[in-house]
Coordinates of C-alpha atoms in Angstrom, one line a residue:
M102 CA -6.9 -99.3 263.9
A103 CA -10.1 -101.1 264.7
G104 CA -13.8 -101.2 263.8
I105 CA -16.5 -100.4 266.4
Q106 CA -19.4 -102.6 267.4
L107 CA -22.2 -101.4 269.6
R108 CA -24.6 -104.1 270.8
G109 CA -27.9 -103.1 272.5
L110 CA -26.4 -100.0 274.0
T111 CA -28.8 -98.3 276.5
K112 CA -28.2 -95.3 278.7
R113 CA -30.7 -93.7 281.1
F114 CA -30.6 -90.6 283.1
G115 CA -33.3 -91.1 285.7
S116 CA -36.6 -91.7 283.8
V117 CA -35.1 -90.3 280.6
V118 CA -33.8 -93.0 278.1
A119 CA -31.0 -91.1 276.3
V120 CA -29.8 -94.1 274.2
D121 CA -32.4 -96.9 273.6
D122 CA -31.1 -100.4 272.7
L123 CA -28.8 -99.0 270.0
S124 CA -26.7 -101.4 267.8
L125 CA -24.3 -100.1 265.2
D126 CA -21.2 -101.5 263.3
V127 CA -18.5 -99.1 262.1
A128 CA -16.1 -100.7 259.7
D129 CA -12.3 -100.3 260.2
G130 CA -11.3 -97.0 258.6
E131 CA -14.9 -95.8 258.1
L132 CA -16.3 -92.4 259.2
I133 CA -19.9 -92.6 260.5
A134 CA -21.7 -89.4 261.4
L135 CA -24.3 -89.5 264.2
L136 CA -26.8 -86.9 263.0
G137 CA -29.9 -85.7 264.8
P138 CA -31.5 -82.8 266.7
S139 CA -30.5 -81.7 270.2
G140 CA -31.5 -84.3 272.8
C141 CA -31.6 -87.2 270.3
G142 CA -28.8 -89.2 272.1
K143 CA -25.9 -88.7 269.7
T144 CA -23.5 -87.1 272.1
T145 CA -24.4 -89.6 274.9
T146 CA -23.7 -92.4 272.5
L147 CA -20.3 -90.9 271.7
R148 CA -19.5 -90.3 275.3
T149 CA -20.4 -93.9 276.1
I150 CA -18.1 -95.2 273.3
A151 CA -15.4 -93.0 274.8
G152 CA -16.0 -94.3 278.4
F153 CA -17.1 -91.0 279.9
E154 CA -20.6 -92.5 280.4
T155 CA -21.3 -96.0 281.7
P156 CA -24.1 -97.8 279.8
D157 CA -27.0 -99.4 281.7
A158 CA -27.0 -102.2 279.2
G159 CA -25.2 -103.3 276.1
E160 CA -21.7 -104.1 274.9
I161 CA -19.0 -102.0 273.1
Y162 CA -16.1 -103.6 271.1
F163 CA -13.2 -102.1 269.3
G164 CA -12.3 -104.8 266.8
E165 CA -12.3 -108.0 268.9
R166 CA -11.5 -106.1 272.1
R167 CA -14.4 -105.6 274.5
V168 CA -14.0 -102.2 276.0
S169 CA -17.4 -101.8 277.8
D170 CA -15.9 -101.8 281.3
L171 CA -12.6 -100.0 280.5
L172 CA -11.7 -96.5 281.6
P173 CA -11.3 -93.9 278.8
E174 CA -7.5 -93.9 279.1
Q175 CA -7.5 -97.7 278.6
R176 CA -9.6 -97.6 275.4
R177 CA -6.9 -96.1 273.1
I178 CA -9.2 -93.4 271.7
G179 CA -8.6 -89.9 270.3
M180 CA -11.3 -87.4 271.2
V181 CA -12.0 -83.9 269.9
F182 CA -14.5 -81.9 271.9
Q183 CA -16.8 -79.1 270.7
N184 CA -14.7 -76.5 272.6
Y185 CA -11.4 -78.2 271.7
A186 CA -10.4 -78.4 275.4
L187 CA -6.9 -77.2 274.8
F188 CA -4.9 -76.3 277.9
P189 CA -4.6 -72.5 277.8
H190 CA -1.3 -72.4 279.7
M191 CA 0.4 -74.8 277.3
T192 CA 1.9 -74.1 273.9
V193 CA 0.6 -75.9 270.8
A194 CA 3.5 -78.3 271.0
E195 CA 3.0 -78.9 274.7
N196 CA -0.7 -79.5 274.1
V197 CA 0.0 -82.0 271.4
A198 CA 2.7 -83.8 273.4
F199 CA 0.5 -84.1 276.5
G200 CA -0.9 -87.6 275.7
L201 CA 2.6 -88.9 274.8
E202 CA 4.0 -87.6 278.1
M203 CA 1.3 -89.4 280.0
R204 CA 2.4 -92.6 278.2
K205 CA 6.0 -91.8 279.2
T206 CA 7.2 -91.7 275.6
P207 CA 11.0 -91.2 275.3
A208 CA 11.9 -87.6 274.6
A209 CA 13.4 -88.1 271.1
A210 CA 10.4 -90.2 269.9
L211 CA 8.0 -87.6 271.4
R212 CA 9.6 -84.7 269.6
E213 CA 9.6 -86.7 266.3
R214 CA 6.0 -87.7 266.7
V215 CA 4.8 -84.2 267.6
A216 CA 6.6 -82.7 264.6
A217 CA 5.2 -85.2 262.3
V218 CA 1.6 -84.8 263.4
L219 CA 1.9 -80.9 263.4
A220 CA 3.1 -81.1 259.8
K221 CA 0.1 -83.3 258.9
V222 CA -2.4 -80.8 260.3
Q223 CA -0.4 -77.9 258.8
L224 CA 0.7 -76.2 262.0
T225 CA 4.4 -76.4 261.5
G226 CA 5.9 -73.1 262.7
L227 CA 3.2 -72.5 265.3
E228 CA 4.6 -74.9 267.9
K229 CA 5.3 -72.1 270.5
R230 CA 2.0 -70.3 270.2
Y231 CA -0.6 -70.5 272.9
P232 CA -4.3 -71.4 272.1
R233 CA -5.3 -67.8 272.6
Q234 CA -2.9 -66.8 269.8
L235 CA -4.5 -69.2 267.3
S236 CA -7.5 -68.7 265.0
G237 CA -10.5 -71.0 265.4
G238 CA -9.5 -73.2 262.6
Q239 CA -5.9 -73.5 264.0
Q240 CA -7.3 -74.4 267.4
Q241 CA -9.4 -77.1 265.8
R242 CA -6.4 -78.5 264.0
A243 CA -4.4 -78.4 267.2
A244 CA -7.1 -80.4 268.9
L245 CA -7.0 -82.9 266.0
A246 CA -3.3 -83.2 266.3
R247 CA -3.5 -83.9 270.0
A248 CA -6.0 -86.6 269.4
L249 CA -4.0 -88.3 266.6
V250 CA -0.6 -88.1 268.0
V251 CA -1.1 -91.0 270.4
S252 CA -2.0 -93.3 267.4
P253 CA -5.5 -94.2 268.7
D254 CA -7.6 -97.1 267.6
V255 CA -10.6 -94.9 267.0
L256 CA -11.2 -91.2 266.7
L257 CA -14.3 -89.6 268.3
L258 CA -15.4 -86.0 267.4
D259 CA -18.2 -84.2 269.2
E260 CA -19.4 -81.3 267.0
P261 CA -15.8 -80.1 266.4
L262 CA -16.8 -77.4 263.9
A263 CA -19.7 -75.9 265.8
N264 CA -17.8 -72.9 267.1
L265 CA -16.4 -71.8 263.8
D266 CA -18.0 -69.2 261.5
A267 CA -20.0 -70.4 258.5
K268 CA -17.3 -70.0 255.9
L269 CA -14.5 -71.5 257.9
R270 CA -16.8 -74.4 259.0
E271 CA -17.5 -75.2 255.3
E272 CA -13.7 -75.2 254.6
M273 CA -12.9 -77.4 257.6
R274 CA -15.4 -80.0 256.6
F275 CA -13.3 -80.9 253.6
Y276 CA -10.1 -80.7 255.6
V277 CA -11.3 -83.0 258.3
R278 CA -12.6 -85.5 255.8
S279 CA -9.3 -85.4 253.8
L280 CA -7.3 -85.9 257.0
Q281 CA -9.4 -88.8 258.2
Q282 CA -9.0 -90.6 254.8
E283 CA -5.3 -89.9 254.8
V284 CA -4.8 -91.4 258.3
G285 CA -7.4 -94.1 257.7
I286 CA -8.7 -94.1 261.2
T287 CA -12.1 -95.4 262.3
T288 CA -14.1 -92.3 263.2
V289 CA -17.5 -91.5 264.8
Y290 CA -18.5 -87.9 264.2
V291 CA -21.4 -86.2 266.0
T292 CA -23.2 -83.3 264.4
H293 CA -26.6 -81.7 264.1
D294 CA -25.6 -80.1 260.8
Q295 CA -27.1 -82.0 257.8
A296 CA -24.7 -80.5 255.2
E297 CA -21.7 -81.3 257.4
A298 CA -22.7 -84.9 257.8
M299 CA -23.3 -85.2 254.0
V300 CA -19.9 -83.9 253.2
I301 CA -17.9 -85.7 255.8
A302 CA -19.4 -89.2 256.3
D303 CA -19.1 -92.5 254.5
R304 CA -22.5 -93.3 256.2
I305 CA -24.9 -91.3 258.3
A306 CA -26.9 -92.7 261.3
V307 CA -30.0 -90.4 261.7
M308 CA -31.1 -90.5 265.3
F309 CA -34.2 -89.5 267.1
A310 CA -35.2 -90.2 270.8
G311 CA -32.1 -92.4 271.3
R312 CA -32.6 -94.7 268.3
I313 CA -31.2 -94.9 264.8
H314 CA -34.1 -94.3 262.4
Q315 CA -32.0 -94.8 259.2
L316 CA -28.4 -95.7 258.5
G317 CA -27.0 -95.3 255.0
A318 CA -24.8 -93.5 252.5
P319 CA -25.4 -89.7 252.3
A320 CA -27.0 -90.0 248.9
D321 CA -29.3 -92.8 250.0
I322 CA -30.4 -90.8 253.1
Y323 CA -31.1 -87.7 251.0
H324 CA -32.8 -89.3 248.0
R325 CA -34.6 -92.1 249.7
P326 CA -35.3 -91.3 253.4
A327 CA -37.1 -94.1 255.1
T328 CA -39.6 -92.0 257.0
A329 CA -41.2 -88.5 256.8
T330 CA -39.3 -87.5 259.9
V331 CA -36.0 -88.3 258.3
A332 CA -37.0 -86.6 255.1
E333 CA -38.0 -83.4 257.0
F334 CA -34.7 -83.4 258.9
I335 CA -32.5 -84.0 255.9
G336 CA -33.1 -81.0 253.6
L337 CA -36.5 -79.8 252.4
T338 CA -39.4 -82.0 251.3
N339 CA -42.9 -81.6 250.0
F340 CA -45.4 -84.3 251.1
I341 CA -48.7 -85.2 249.4
E342 CA -50.9 -87.8 251.0
G343 CA -52.6 -90.4 248.9
K344 CA -53.6 -94.1 248.6
V345 CA -51.9 -96.6 246.3
I346 CA -54.2 -97.7 243.4
G347 CA -51.6 -99.5 241.3
Q348 CA -48.1 -100.7 240.9
H349 CA -45.8 -101.0 237.8
G350 CA -42.5 -102.5 238.8
A351 CA -40.8 -100.0 241.2
L352 CA -43.4 -97.3 240.4
L353 CA -46.6 -96.7 242.4
N354 CA -49.7 -94.9 241.2
V355 CA -51.1 -92.9 244.1
D356 CA -54.5 -91.3 244.2
T357 CA -54.2 -87.9 245.9
S358 CA -56.4 -84.9 246.4
L359 CA -54.5 -83.4 243.5
G360 CA -55.1 -86.3 241.2
V361 CA -53.2 -89.5 240.4
L362 CA -49.4 -89.2 240.9
T363 CA -46.6 -91.7 240.1
C364 CA -43.6 -92.2 242.3
Q365 CA -41.0 -94.7 243.3
G366 CA -41.7 -96.9 246.3
S367 CA -43.2 -100.2 247.6
L368 CA -46.6 -101.2 248.6
P369 CA -47.5 -100.5 252.3
S370 CA -47.3 -103.6 254.5
P371 CA -50.6 -105.4 255.0
D372 CA -50.9 -104.2 258.6
A373 CA -50.1 -100.6 257.7
R374 CA -52.6 -97.9 256.8
P375 CA -53.4 -97.8 253.1
M376 CA -52.5 -94.1 253.0
L377 CA -48.9 -93.0 252.4
L378 CA -47.0 -89.8 251.6
V379 CA -45.6 -88.9 248.2
A380 CA -42.3 -87.1 248.9
V381 CA -40.5 -84.8 246.5
R382 CA -37.7 -82.4 247.0
P383 CA -38.1 -78.7 246.0
E384 CA -35.3 -78.9 243.5
A385 CA -36.9 -81.8 241.7
L386 CA -40.0 -79.8 240.7
R387 CA -40.0 -77.8 237.5
L388 CA -42.0 -74.7 236.7
S389 CA -43.3 -73.6 233.3
A390 CA -46.1 -71.6 231.8
P391 CA -49.3 -73.7 231.7
S392 CA -49.6 -73.4 228.0
G393 CA -46.0 -74.3 227.3
S394 CA -45.6 -77.2 229.7
P395 CA -44.4 -80.4 228.1
P396 CA -46.3 -83.6 228.6
A397 CA -45.5 -85.1 232.0
E398 CA -46.7 -88.0 234.1
N399 CA -46.9 -85.8 237.1
R400 CA -48.3 -82.3 236.4
L401 CA -50.0 -79.9 238.8
D402 CA -51.4 -76.5 237.9
G403 CA -51.1 -73.7 240.4
A404 CA -50.2 -70.1 241.1
V405 CA -47.2 -68.4 242.6
K406 CA -48.0 -67.4 246.1
A407 CA -44.6 -66.1 247.1
R408 CA -41.0 -65.9 245.8
A409 CA -37.6 -65.2 247.2
F410 CA -34.5 -64.5 245.3
L411 CA -31.5 -66.2 247.1
G412 CA -28.8 -65.6 244.5
N413 CA -28.1 -69.2 243.2
I414 CA -31.8 -70.1 243.3
V415 CA -35.3 -68.6 243.4
D416 CA -37.4 -70.1 246.2
Y417 CA -41.1 -70.3 245.3
R418 CA -44.3 -71.2 247.2
I419 CA -46.8 -72.6 244.7
A420 CA -50.4 -73.0 245.7
V421 CA -51.7 -76.1 243.7
S422 CA -54.9 -76.3 245.7
P423 CA -56.6 -74.3 248.5
S424 CA -54.9 -76.6 251.1
V425 CA -51.6 -77.6 249.4
V426 CA -48.7 -75.2 248.9
L427 CA -45.5 -76.7 247.3
R428 CA -42.0 -75.4 247.8
V429 CA -40.1 -75.2 244.5
Q430 CA -36.5 -74.1 244.0
G431 CA -36.0 -72.8 240.5
A432 CA -33.1 -71.4 238.5
P433 CA -32.1 -67.8 239.3
H434 CA -33.1 -66.5 235.8
D435 CA -36.7 -67.8 236.2
S436 CA -39.0 -64.8 235.8
F437 CA -42.3 -66.0 237.4
A438 CA -43.9 -63.4 239.6
V439 CA -46.3 -63.6 242.5
G440 CA -49.8 -64.3 241.0
D441 CA -48.6 -66.0 237.8
R442 CA -50.2 -69.2 236.8
V443 CA -47.7 -72.0 236.4
A444 CA -47.5 -75.8 235.7
V445 CA -45.5 -77.8 238.2
T446 CA -44.0 -81.1 236.8
F447 CA -41.7 -83.8 238.2
E448 CA -40.4 -87.1 237.1
P449 CA -41.7 -90.3 238.8
A450 CA -38.1 -91.3 239.6
A451 CA -37.6 -88.0 241.5
A452 CA -40.4 -88.8 244.0
W453 CA -40.8 -91.6 246.5
S454 CA -43.2 -92.9 249.0
V455 CA -42.8 -92.9 252.8
P456 CA -45.2 -94.3 255.4
S457 CA -47.8 -92.0 256.7
R458 CA -47.0 -90.2 259.9
E459 CA -49.4 -92.3 261.9
D460 CA -47.5 -95.4 260.9
T461 CA -44.2 -94.0 262.1
A462 CA -45.4 -92.2 265.2

């Protein structure tokens, strides 16, 4: 096993900069998810790590070993593609054994290793089936087995759950995470699915336009996104623009069009615009009748503009001014109807400041 170090990685396709001076450290045994929209450079980064793309600049290390100029087969990687890339004319056992055969592994050791890895991915008994005879989840596990059987230094996964149905995809997130932890292999996992990255990763690297905009643990990325762009991509967020008028420890008092609000954050840098955005997640907002609302540091009065029952939650749109509509996710038993007057409250610790969009453009 080995950690991964990327130093100033750059990859261009003509005039398009797909990966832009990217540096990243992946610890030995860690799983990092590269998360971002289509075209952000996450798959190109993965393919460059694998050796399928040659970087225009930068260095790649697996542990102390520089692999930047090595062919893919010389890098000791395991790779799982979005379409699994199983050989249709080979059985499960033959697919899994393929990499060992290319390494001229003795027959007895090959059979033992294939049997062990098939047991690990719960495919024992399916050795003689062909890929077309497997379910989507079984094909995915066969692809994982083929990647792991060669005992790679690192494991690279390119949206491996994208072709599964929603329920199976959710189940496989936990399976892949459990298997990676059991094996203890350093892993880079590419996905555009925020929930998938949150479940599966030790840390998430959020990418836009070939750069990492934020790197951190899933909880940190979700609760304290560094920019409005990251906040919008990771879940749902309400933004209220304002100007800082005071600071009390980690809390800021922000003058907005809705009045003074208090949130967590830090003062804008001297060279930044004085305006910032107060960000608060829909589930952090609380609804109550205006007359029965408890005292709160952050209270906004408004009216229910729309509501949608989603089973486990009720999704509201609350107009708190002619120009500001907040999204609020309430409990399923809430009985507020369209047109009802409501009070919207939230704790200062549940809101945070991010730079205005002009400062992050």
